XYZ file of C-alpha atoms in Angstrom:
696
model
C -20.977 -47.272 17.425
C -18.294 -48.131 14.865
C -16.437 -45.412 12.990
C -18.150 -46.550 9.764
C -21.684 -46.336 11.165
C -20.876 -42.971 12.778
C -19.665 -41.631 9.427
C -22.762 -43.011 7.666
C -24.984 -41.342 10.240
C -23.243 -38.002 9.567
C -23.603 -38.446 5.793
C -27.296 -39.247 6.150
C -27.860 -36.245 8.436
C -26.160 -33.997 5.897
C -28.394 -35.367 3.170
C -31.439 -34.605 5.297
C -32.098 -38.281 6.070
C -33.477 -39.609 9.346
C -33.030 -43.275 10.296
C -35.786 -45.174 12.037
C -34.731 -47.474 14.892
C -35.052 -50.554 12.715
C -32.086 -50.847 10.339
C -34.219 -52.691 7.747
C -36.575 -49.733 7.260
C -35.817 -47.190 4.518
C -34.387 -43.881 5.856
C -36.886 -41.018 5.958
C -36.187 -37.421 4.928
C -36.715 -34.535 7.338
C -39.900 -32.589 6.634
C -37.917 -29.428 5.877
C -35.899 -31.331 3.252
C -39.098 -32.574 1.617
C -40.298 -28.978 1.518
C -37.000 -27.841 -0.075
C -37.444 -30.565 -2.695
C -40.865 -29.118 -3.527
C -39.270 -25.679 -4.073
C -36.840 -27.303 -6.509
C -39.771 -28.512 -8.643
C -41.073 -26.251 -11.394
C -44.566 -26.041 -9.833
C -45.473 -23.401 -7.233
C -45.339 -25.327 -3.900
C -48.120 -23.224 -2.360
C -50.659 -24.339 -5.005
C -51.301 -27.663 -3.308
C -50.431 -26.443 0.172
C -51.658 -22.872 0.880
C -49.844 -22.761 4.249
C -46.537 -23.932 2.656
C -44.519 -20.745 3.256
C -45.989 -20.210 6.705
C -44.965 -23.732 7.756
C -41.527 -23.583 6.106
C -40.231 -20.865 8.447
C -41.279 -22.842 11.514
C -38.969 -25.687 10.433
C -35.364 -25.862 11.557
C -33.241 -24.849 8.549
C -30.972 -27.443 6.959
C -28.333 -25.056 5.593
C -26.062 -27.712 4.114
C -28.822 -29.445 2.208
C -30.282 -26.231 0.774
C -26.903 -24.845 -0.261
C -25.757 -28.201 -1.651
C -28.953 -28.593 -3.675
C -28.491 -25.146 -5.249
C -24.882 -25.952 -6.111
C -25.781 -29.334 -7.630
C -28.079 -27.856 -10.292
C -26.670 -26.522 -13.539
C -27.545 -23.050 -14.845
C -30.372 -24.288 -17.077
C -32.008 -26.331 -14.293
C -31.756 -23.385 -11.937
C -33.415 -21.045 -14.450
C -36.404 -23.452 -14.621
C -37.083 -22.986 -10.909
C -36.228 -19.252 -10.905
C -39.816 -18.285 -10.005
C -39.761 -20.532 -6.931
C -36.352 -19.171 -5.863
C -37.675 -15.609 -6.256
C -40.735 -16.607 -4.245
C -38.595 -18.140 -1.466
C -36.416 -15.008 -1.339
C -39.466 -12.733 -1.072
C -41.103 -14.878 1.605
C -37.852 -14.816 3.593
C -37.952 -11.008 3.551
C -41.637 -11.022 4.575
C -40.843 -13.394 7.454
C -38.268 -10.902 8.800
C -41.170 -8.650 9.763
C -42.905 -11.412 11.784
C -43.223 -11.156 15.553
C -42.384 -14.848 15.989
C -38.550 -14.869 16.451
C -38.222 -18.502 15.280
C -39.549 -17.460 11.861
C -37.095 -14.536 11.739
C -34.149 -16.802 12.639
C -35.108 -19.349 9.977
C -35.670 -16.649 7.356
C -32.223 -15.107 8.037
C -30.497 -18.489 7.764
C -32.402 -19.409 4.614
C -31.286 -16.117 3.049
C -27.656 -16.962 3.890
C -27.967 -20.350 2.186
C -29.753 -18.865 -0.853
C -27.196 -16.097 -1.397
C -24.216 -18.431 -0.974
C -25.711 -21.269 -3.023
C -26.669 -19.066 -5.980
C -23.293 -17.279 -5.911
C -21.418 -20.601 -5.929
C -23.357 -21.492 -9.052
C -22.428 -18.179 -10.680
C -18.706 -19.001 -10.482
C -19.015 -21.692 -13.140
C -21.801 -20.264 -15.297
C -21.211 -17.298 -17.549
C -23.999 -14.868 -18.304
C -25.884 -15.924 -15.184
C -27.288 -12.947 -13.312
C -27.497 -13.335 -9.543
C -29.920 -10.472 -8.913
C -32.364 -11.886 -11.460
C -31.970 -15.404 -10.073
C -32.595 -14.394 -6.463
C -35.209 -11.671 -6.814
C -36.070 -11.016 -10.445
C -35.015 -7.741 -12.076
C -38.457 -6.167 -11.801
C -38.709 -6.719 -8.036
C -35.029 -6.356 -7.046
C -35.158 -2.722 -5.940
C -38.185 -3.165 -3.693
C -36.950 -6.535 -2.390
C -33.569 -5.139 -1.344
C -35.163 -2.006 0.122
C -37.410 -4.178 2.303
C -34.537 -6.505 3.240
C -32.209 -3.674 4.263
C -34.980 -1.902 6.204
C -35.782 -5.123 8.088
C -32.123 -5.737 8.909
C -31.756 -2.115 10.008
C -34.798 -2.443 12.316
C -33.542 -5.705 13.825
C -30.063 -4.247 14.441
C -31.440 -1.084 16.070
C -34.189 -2.761 18.121
C -33.929 -3.523 21.832
C -34.584 -7.222 21.163
C -32.571 -10.383 20.841
C -28.764 -10.207 20.668
C -28.732 -13.520 18.790
C -30.944 -12.051 16.082
C -28.612 -9.062 15.758
C -25.671 -11.435 15.495
C -27.412 -13.353 12.709
C -28.273 -10.104 10.870
C -24.581 -9.140 10.876
C -23.610 -12.645 9.720
C -26.097 -12.338 6.849
C -24.667 -8.935 5.881
C -21.092 -10.305 6.026
C -22.264 -13.246 3.908
C -23.817 -10.816 1.398
C -20.689 -8.599 1.240
C -18.068 -11.377 0.990
C -19.871 -13.753 -1.333
C -17.569 -12.688 -4.205
C -13.783 -12.504 -3.819
C -13.704 -9.050 -5.390
C -16.372 -7.137 -3.462
C -16.465 -4.402 -6.129
C -17.913 -6.969 -8.572
C -20.760 -7.810 -6.192
C -23.627 -5.914 -7.843
C -26.067 -6.612 -4.958
C -23.972 -4.185 -2.887
C -25.355 -1.314 -4.980
C -28.568 -1.779 -2.988
C -26.586 -1.821 0.293
C -25.130 1.542 -0.767
C -28.579 3.008 -1.530
C -30.250 1.567 1.614
C -27.515 2.393 4.114
C -27.121 0.529 7.413
C -24.315 2.876 8.491
C -26.311 4.352 11.401
C -27.161 0.857 12.679
C -23.437 -0.035 12.726
C -22.675 3.178 14.627
C -25.409 2.431 17.154
C -23.859 -0.981 17.872
C -20.434 0.621 18.402
C -21.689 3.399 20.673
C -23.731 1.134 22.970
C -21.460 -0.918 25.333
C -23.644 -4.083 25.677
C -24.193 -4.424 21.899
C -20.560 -3.500 21.237
C -19.388 -6.335 23.492
C -21.520 -8.815 21.579
C -21.280 -7.555 18.000
C -18.537 -4.927 17.816
C -16.065 -7.122 15.984
C -18.479 -8.131 13.181
C -19.763 -4.543 12.912
C -16.256 -3.098 12.490
C -15.224 -5.720 9.903
C -18.486 -5.167 7.993
C -17.891 -1.401 7.938
C -14.280 -1.836 6.747
C -15.469 -4.006 3.842
C -18.374 -1.723 2.854
C -16.006 1.265 2.757
C -13.962 -0.617 0.141
C -16.820 -1.232 -2.299
C -15.894 0.525 -5.575
C -14.099 3.179 -3.539
C -12.189 4.563 -6.546
C -14.929 4.352 -9.188
C -17.925 6.017 -7.560
C -19.085 7.951 -4.516
C -19.322 5.416 -1.693
C -21.743 6.752 0.978
C -20.013 4.731 3.708
C -16.729 6.575 3.011
C -18.497 9.942 3.108
C -20.328 9.133 6.356
C -17.317 7.582 8.109
C -15.199 10.655 7.328
C -17.576 13.010 9.198
C -18.449 10.964 12.310
C -17.685 13.122 15.341
C -19.620 11.369 18.121
C -17.130 10.571 20.872
C -18.899 7.445 22.184
C -19.059 5.925 18.684
C -15.420 6.641 17.812
C -14.245 5.382 21.213
C -16.373 2.271 20.747
C -14.780 1.570 17.391
C -11.315 2.166 18.862
C -12.036 -0.191 21.727
C -13.161 -3.029 19.426
C -9.959 -2.644 17.365
C -7.797 -2.436 20.514
C -9.380 -5.586 21.948
C -8.861 -7.610 18.769
C -5.208 -6.524 18.434
C -4.687 -7.013 22.173
C -6.038 -10.555 21.948
C -3.603 -11.302 19.117
C -0.715 -9.868 21.166
C -1.739 -11.987 24.161
C -1.904 -15.174 22.101
C 1.514 -14.437 20.639
C 2.972 -13.810 24.097
C 1.496 -17.077 25.402
C 3.031 -18.997 22.495
C 6.341 -17.284 23.041
C 6.332 -18.212 26.737
C 5.361 -21.803 25.872
C 8.204 -21.895 23.389
C 10.708 -20.790 26.016
C 9.465 -23.112 28.770
C 11.979 -25.897 28.137
C 14.145 -27.355 25.415
C 11.914 -30.285 24.399
C 8.631 -28.420 24.658
C 10.269 -25.504 22.862
C 11.325 -27.783 20.037
C 7.819 -29.231 19.779
C 6.207 -25.799 19.740
C 8.667 -24.484 17.217
C 7.944 -27.323 14.816
C 4.231 -27.479 15.596
C 3.346 -23.825 15.764
C 5.979 -21.378 14.629
C 7.133 -22.799 11.329
C 4.319 -25.020 10.162
C 1.836 -22.460 11.537
C -1.294 -24.441 12.277
C -4.646 -23.415 10.845
C -5.605 -21.442 13.944
C -2.532 -19.271 13.765
C -3.065 -18.567 10.076
C -6.684 -17.615 10.714
C -5.561 -15.358 13.539
C -3.113 -13.487 11.328
C -5.498 -13.175 8.404
C -8.480 -12.118 10.498
C -6.496 -9.382 12.137
C -5.846 -7.953 8.686
C -9.562 -7.143 8.653
C -9.282 -5.293 11.977
C -6.105 -3.590 10.747
C -7.984 -2.463 7.628
C -10.692 -1.006 9.885
C -8.034 0.880 11.869
C -6.502 2.179 8.630
C -9.843 3.403 7.234
C -10.660 5.153 10.533
C -7.244 6.865 10.756
C -7.109 7.714 7.054
C -10.683 8.959 6.608
C -11.629 10.491 9.937
C -9.553 13.266 11.536
C -11.563 12.926 14.759
C -10.470 9.302 15.183
C -6.869 10.420 15.779
C -7.907 11.472 19.315
C -9.063 7.889 19.997
C -5.511 6.574 19.466
C -4.399 8.284 22.667
C -7.468 7.500 24.824
C -6.070 5.915 27.989
C -7.459 2.743 29.516
C -6.021 -0.030 31.710
C -3.918 -2.417 29.644
C -6.143 -5.171 28.274
C -5.362 -8.708 29.263
C -3.872 -7.580 32.578
C -7.156 -6.791 34.293
C -8.243 -9.723 36.428
C -11.491 -8.320 37.822
C -14.317 -9.374 35.479
C -16.401 -6.406 34.441
C -19.397 -8.513 33.471
C -20.087 -12.219 32.988
C -18.693 -13.352 29.655
C -21.540 -14.336 27.325
C -21.532 -17.906 26.069
C -20.969 -17.969 22.335
C -20.268 -20.805 19.889
C -16.619 -21.778 19.624
C -14.836 -19.642 17.062
C -11.391 -19.980 15.479
C -8.473 -18.566 17.443
C -8.166 -14.799 17.177
C -11.354 -14.234 15.204
C -13.210 -12.481 18.010
C -12.084 -9.916 20.544
C -12.173 -10.571 24.305
C -15.709 -10.265 25.613
C -14.995 -8.226 28.743
C -15.259 -4.542 27.977
C -12.568 -3.093 30.248
C -13.264 0.491 29.306
C -16.919 0.365 30.316
C -16.168 0.294 34.043
C -14.852 3.397 35.733
C -14.164 1.555 38.966
C -11.320 -0.642 37.806
C -8.448 -0.670 40.290
C -5.282 0.730 38.773
C -2.455 -0.848 40.725
C 1.247 -0.617 39.975
C 1.174 -3.813 37.888
C -1.628 -2.654 35.592
C -0.137 -0.105 33.249
C -2.265 2.461 31.476
C -2.374 1.717 27.773
C -4.097 3.019 24.637
C -4.952 1.935 21.109
C -1.690 3.292 19.688
C 0.441 1.263 22.151
C -1.554 -1.902 21.392
C -1.122 -1.231 17.664
C 2.654 -0.641 18.035
C 3.010 -3.945 19.916
C 0.980 -5.720 17.236
C 3.148 -4.120 14.528
C 6.321 -5.256 16.292
C 5.049 -8.854 16.083
C 3.809 -8.975 12.484
C 6.749 -6.964 11.142
C 9.234 -9.527 12.473
C 8.505 -12.073 9.772
C 7.740 -10.650 6.336
C 8.385 -13.872 4.403
C 4.812 -15.072 4.916
C 2.492 -13.257 2.466
C -0.172 -12.390 5.044
C 2.384 -10.987 7.468
C 3.988 -9.039 4.632
C 0.583 -7.468 3.863
C 0.024 -6.819 7.559
C 3.501 -5.295 7.935
C 2.921 -3.035 4.938
C -0.466 -1.934 6.272
C 1.064 -1.213 9.698
C 3.624 1.074 8.032
C 0.905 2.787 5.953
C -1.094 3.466 9.158
C 2.063 4.841 10.817
C 2.634 7.034 7.735
C -0.860 8.548 8.116
C -0.235 9.098 11.847
C 3.204 10.665 11.232
C 1.630 13.183 8.807
C -1.122 14.268 11.184
C -0.494 17.432 13.192
C -2.682 16.427 16.132
C -1.238 12.896 16.261
C 2.261 14.376 16.329
C 1.256 16.679 19.179
C 0.361 13.776 21.474
C 3.184 11.550 20.173
C 5.685 14.196 21.285
C 3.843 15.302 24.443
C 6.207 15.210 27.448
C 3.242 14.809 29.783
C 2.125 11.577 28.098
C 4.841 9.086 28.943
C 4.413 5.342 28.512
C 6.451 2.190 28.924
C 6.001 0.341 25.618
C 7.275 -3.214 25.518
C 7.802 -3.942 21.816
C 8.597 -7.454 20.625
C 12.182 -7.773 19.494
C 13.364 -10.461 17.123
C 15.780 -12.888 18.826
C 19.270 -12.265 17.388
C 22.550 -13.933 18.304
C 24.547 -10.762 18.773
C 22.240 -9.028 21.247
C 20.725 -9.789 24.618
C 16.979 -9.843 25.230
C 16.001 -6.540 26.830
C 14.471 -6.853 30.290
C 10.881 -5.547 30.286
C 11.213 -3.868 33.674
C 14.130 -1.705 32.587
C 12.049 0.083 29.969
C 11.842 3.823 30.633
C 8.626 5.877 30.464
C 8.911 8.126 27.407
C 6.737 10.050 24.930
C 5.051 7.691 22.447
C 7.132 8.896 19.495
C 10.113 7.101 21.067
C 8.273 3.765 20.715
C 7.512 4.567 17.041
C 11.203 5.333 16.422
C 12.221 2.169 18.331
C 9.924 0.151 16.068
C 11.461 1.699 12.946
C 15.028 1.098 14.209
C 14.091 -2.506 15.062
C 12.755 -3.062 11.550
C 15.871 -1.536 9.929
C 18.216 -3.744 11.986
C 16.339 -7.034 11.511
C 15.442 -7.191 7.806
C 18.773 -6.972 5.985
C 18.377 -10.219 4.091
C 18.509 -11.762 0.650
C 14.739 -11.371 0.087
C 15.116 -7.653 0.734
C 11.754 -5.943 1.554
C 12.600 -2.720 -0.312
C 9.069 -1.307 -0.231
C 8.832 -1.713 3.563
C 12.258 -0.094 4.076
C 11.245 2.936 2.000
C 8.057 3.340 4.083
C 10.010 2.907 7.300
C 12.495 5.676 6.412
C 9.598 7.910 5.313
C 7.950 7.548 8.737
C 11.195 8.611 10.458
C 11.567 11.550 8.043
C 8.008 12.786 8.673
C 8.523 12.680 12.434
C 11.766 14.657 12.067
C 9.980 17.247 9.918
C 7.458 17.796 12.716
C 10.245 18.074 15.323
C 12.111 20.597 13.181
C 8.974 22.629 12.457
C 7.803 22.724 16.085
C 11.320 22.792 17.600
C 10.625 19.700 19.703
C 13.796 18.579 21.466
C 13.192 14.867 21.919
C 15.306 12.998 24.459
C 15.893 9.899 22.397
C 18.907 7.623 21.860
C 19.539 9.017 18.381
C 22.785 7.069 18.121
C 20.817 3.839 17.720
C 19.033 5.304 14.706
C 22.262 6.661 13.160
C 24.017 3.336 13.678
C 21.089 1.393 12.128
C 21.045 3.713 9.082
C 24.792 3.390 8.518
C 24.572 -0.420 8.804
C 21.770 -0.370 6.242
C 23.986 1.625 3.840
C 26.786 -0.919 4.372
C 24.340 -3.738 3.572
C 23.206 -2.020 0.342
C 26.827 -1.614 -0.768
C 27.980 -5.127 0.072
C 24.990 -6.617 -1.809
C 25.006 -4.121 -4.678
C 24.923 -6.648 -7.544
C 22.193 -8.896 -6.110
C 19.983 -5.994 -5.006
C 20.361 -3.929 -8.205
C 18.970 -6.869 -10.197
C 15.625 -6.328 -8.408
C 15.582 -2.835 -6.893
C 16.670 0.741 -7.396
C 18.722 0.867 -4.191
C 19.697 4.506 -4.861
C 16.196 5.705 -3.927
C 16.671 4.205 -0.469
C 20.317 5.331 -0.209
C 19.265 8.911 -1.075
C 16.566 8.854 1.621
C 19.078 7.636 4.236
C 21.689 10.252 3.252
C 19.009 12.952 3.386
C 18.032 11.894 6.901
C 21.653 12.578 7.901
C 21.472 15.878 6.007
C 18.361 16.740 8.007
C 20.272 16.159 11.257
C 23.314 18.108 9.998
C 21.316 21.106 8.695
C 18.576 21.388 11.324
C 19.794 19.201 14.196
C 20.578 22.221 16.351
C 16.818 23.028 16.396
C 15.511 19.595 17.495
C 18.355 17.503 18.985
C 18.029 17.516 22.800
C 21.452 18.987 23.689
C 24.523 20.506 21.997
C 26.423 17.317 22.903
C 23.880 15.285 20.826
C 24.902 17.371 17.803
C 28.565 16.686 18.605
C 27.771 12.934 18.778
C 26.223 13.095 15.304
C 29.527 14.423 13.920
C 31.429 11.810 15.910
C 29.346 8.987 14.331
C 29.841 10.385 10.805
C 33.598 10.683 11.354
C 33.853 7.268 13.065
C 32.006 5.579 10.183
C 33.631 7.696 7.450
C 34.765 4.576 5.577
C 31.129 3.624 4.880
C 30.335 7.078 3.477
C 33.586 7.049 1.441
C 32.643 3.659 -0.023
C 29.125 4.871 -0.825
C 30.574 7.923 -2.589
C 32.928 5.727 -4.643
C 30.054 3.439 -5.646
C 27.653 6.223 -6.718
C 30.456 8.140 -8.452
C 31.346 5.030 -10.470
C 27.735 4.480 -11.545
C 26.969 8.147 -12.185
C 29.943 8.529 -14.551
C 28.891 5.454 -16.568
C 26.136 5.771 -19.135
C 24.079 2.972 -17.526
C 20.486 2.850 -16.283
C 21.484 4.036 -12.775
C 23.331 7.165 -13.915
C 20.680 9.695 -12.848
C 19.683 7.913 -9.604
C 23.322 7.514 -8.518
C 24.232 11.128 -9.326
C 21.477 12.363 -6.971
C 23.174 10.468 -4.126
C 26.554 11.940 -5.163
C 25.163 15.484 -4.783
C 23.395 14.617 -1.510
C 26.707 13.450 0.038
C 28.323 16.899 -0.293
C 27.963 17.974 3.369
C 28.802 14.568 4.834
C 31.986 14.538 2.744
C 32.755 18.123 3.805
C 32.517 17.075 7.484
C 34.765 14.038 6.961
C 37.324 15.968 4.879
C 37.353 18.874 7.347
C 37.708 16.952 10.614
C 39.770 13.889 9.700
C 43.047 15.826 9.069
C 42.454 17.771 12.318
C 42.008 14.536 14.279
C 45.130 12.971 12.712
C 47.110 16.128 13.499
C 45.863 16.112 17.126
C 46.899 12.447 17.492
C 50.371 13.123 16.015
C 51.038 16.190 18.193
C 49.954 14.363 21.366
C 51.627 11.053 20.390
C 48.357 9.094 20.729
C 47.835 6.098 18.461
C 44.082 5.755 19.134
C 41.949 8.658 20.296
C 39.108 8.190 22.776
C 35.600 9.392 21.961
C 36.021 12.374 24.290
C 39.280 13.419 22.575
C 37.638 13.242 19.121
C 34.686 15.303 20.412
C 37.142 17.871 21.772
C 38.663 18.259 18.275
C 35.183 18.505 16.737
C 34.062 21.247 19.148
C 37.256 23.220 18.583
C 36.888 23.209 14.774
C 33.226 23.909 14.041
C 33.986 27.550 13.193
C 36.114 26.748 10.155
C 33.642 24.178 8.701
C 31.755 25.292 5.560
C 28.512 23.511 4.648
C 26.143 24.004 1.713
C 22.498 24.828 2.376
C 20.379 22.052 0.866
C 16.785 22.770 -0.126
C 13.716 20.643 0.476
C 15.109 18.483 3.269
C 12.061 19.165 5.448
C 9.547 18.660 2.622
C 7.754 15.438 1.752
C 5.045 14.127 -0.539
C 1.872 13.423 1.421
C 0.392 9.939 1.451
C -2.130 9.272 -1.331
C -4.027 5.990 -1.412
C -5.771 6.218 -4.764
C -2.747 6.990 -6.903
C -0.177 4.687 -5.335
C -1.843 2.051 -3.183
C -5.036 1.083 -5.056
C -3.637 -2.273 -6.283
C -2.408 -3.206 -2.793
C -5.767 -2.472 -1.150
C -7.686 -4.293 -3.876
C -5.610 -7.418 -3.238
C -5.777 -7.013 0.542
C -9.576 -6.630 0.563
C -9.875 -9.699 -1.693
C -7.810 -11.704 0.815
C -9.861 -10.419 3.788
C -13.161 -11.100 1.989
C -12.136 -14.707 1.261
C -11.062 -15.203 4.858
C -14.205 -13.677 6.403
C -16.344 -15.878 4.120
C -14.371 -18.967 5.169
C -14.872 -18.127 8.838
C -18.640 -17.793 8.371
C -18.706 -21.568 8.706
C -21.933 -23.465 9.346
C -21.273 -23.722 13.077
C -21.261 -19.934 13.421
C -24.749 -19.925 11.905
C -25.951 -22.901 14.008
C -29.407 -22.665 15.494
C -28.735 -24.282 18.854
C -27.696 -21.057 20.590
C -30.429 -19.078 18.851
C -33.202 -21.530 19.638
C -32.137 -21.815 23.275
C -32.873 -18.097 23.585
C -36.404 -18.597 22.248
C -37.090 -21.948 23.961
C -39.914 -20.447 26.012
C -41.896 -19.625 22.884
C -44.425 -22.280 21.921
């Protein structure tokens, strides 16, 4: 067949046309298309044909034709056939209660087409009410009650997995049909007739979780965000009090699998990229910079899963325990737990792996399969998306990762297991390739408490994002996470064996960057907020370090670093002094930094003359680290420091007051992306009908 005739055949199929074998004969329309055409007449189609609605739901749905027909009519034409549309909608809902699964499948798909087609029309027509168009105002409440009850029954029943899948697709279609879900008035009925328990049942039951967990979690994350600041959202209330272990673990597992799949795909691409110069060049051009459609879908879709993780961590205190639930590391287990179900092809990264590694207790744990948990998977994911913040989706993902870490760093129970010496893990974070450092060997990673991996991630971010397009907001969040962890360590006197020098060095380099780019950065940002936070982290170490640094020598090393890098602190003091004595816009912000530097300057001014004197007396031009430390230890007694208040205090995270605009935009982006991924092939009947092929 020529390309032209193939294309024509596709066009005709889309238009609901069927060719006869003879080319001279006029193409015939499918019966279902003829029936749709009758619905688009002003007359009631069942007048002439009493069995019209009964027959319609036995016909294979032509989604494209039905949706296209709805979109092609203008508002006035659509209003003329409103009664027939209402009738079709009501008959769809009635068909959901039928025993014949073919009718149920066709009714669900017809509802998808109706909702999407009518909503598409609404975009261009003002004053056009969707609820009235679909159901009629007088019947809307009862219609939606019946629809939600039917969907709830289908989701909770023992029956067909394909039907459950289609129910979730319909609900996702309903929720994401508008970009701004809070403007989707139909969702008021989804709030009143809750399907929350049905979602929980899917998550708590391993077989249904394997099949539908991903869609269920994304649906829940979106429903939680419906008018969350304007009214009482029952899904928020219910999610915040869930305490069933199986359900929470199920939700955690779905999130872990989706993030794990993303991490695996990234690792595969990275290995491909490094497999040879020419192939590397091809991959770099083809995948990394241009970022093909699959990769973009993967990043965007994982924002939905990340949103689900955020809502669970933020709203439900009990979910914090799930973060530390141990299981074998996903992607490394080779023994299949169960046969993978055959599903239609989906875009890369849009569904989690099908094998449910946590459901088997008999998995062999050999030396190569490391125990992992949701938090480790999330930290690895964060280390990937936070590398590149120039892309808008990754910037949103990076910000959300830091917000989730902020919530974790504020939680007492989370801190307890983060700092637990008996819970040691080897966490292989992704590190951005940089010219001046070698790639760390994975096998050399030590087993440490999880807080060390969080601090490593923060240090990595600090070191790798000093650039012209400075991500100020992310830096502030990053420093806040470190500060909150230090507050816990100080309060609970946790002496963490961590390479604190790496953090101190990163912070000092960040200060140097702020100073050397003062003019450029001040045009866009108040850099003194960040500088004050960094200086106060040092003040925290100086004032309380003896209660949480691992050894007395660690405290000595802190002083050594401050003295060694004294020029940077001197330069910072000169800069803030200059701006705080001028009557400019930065006067107040700069003067706060001037006051905060008092103890650092006292240390430098106290020890530097002593070190110079020691060098002169002993005729040494350059002192070794050990000699400087000797001087430091000998002169602590005569050092006077001021007690600074509030160093271990912080403002707790508040979504509504500070982050509402970010989440509104993020949910809009996720909604658009989920809608785009509900492509026709994911609603195709072939898989569904195969399941019911035995039914006559």
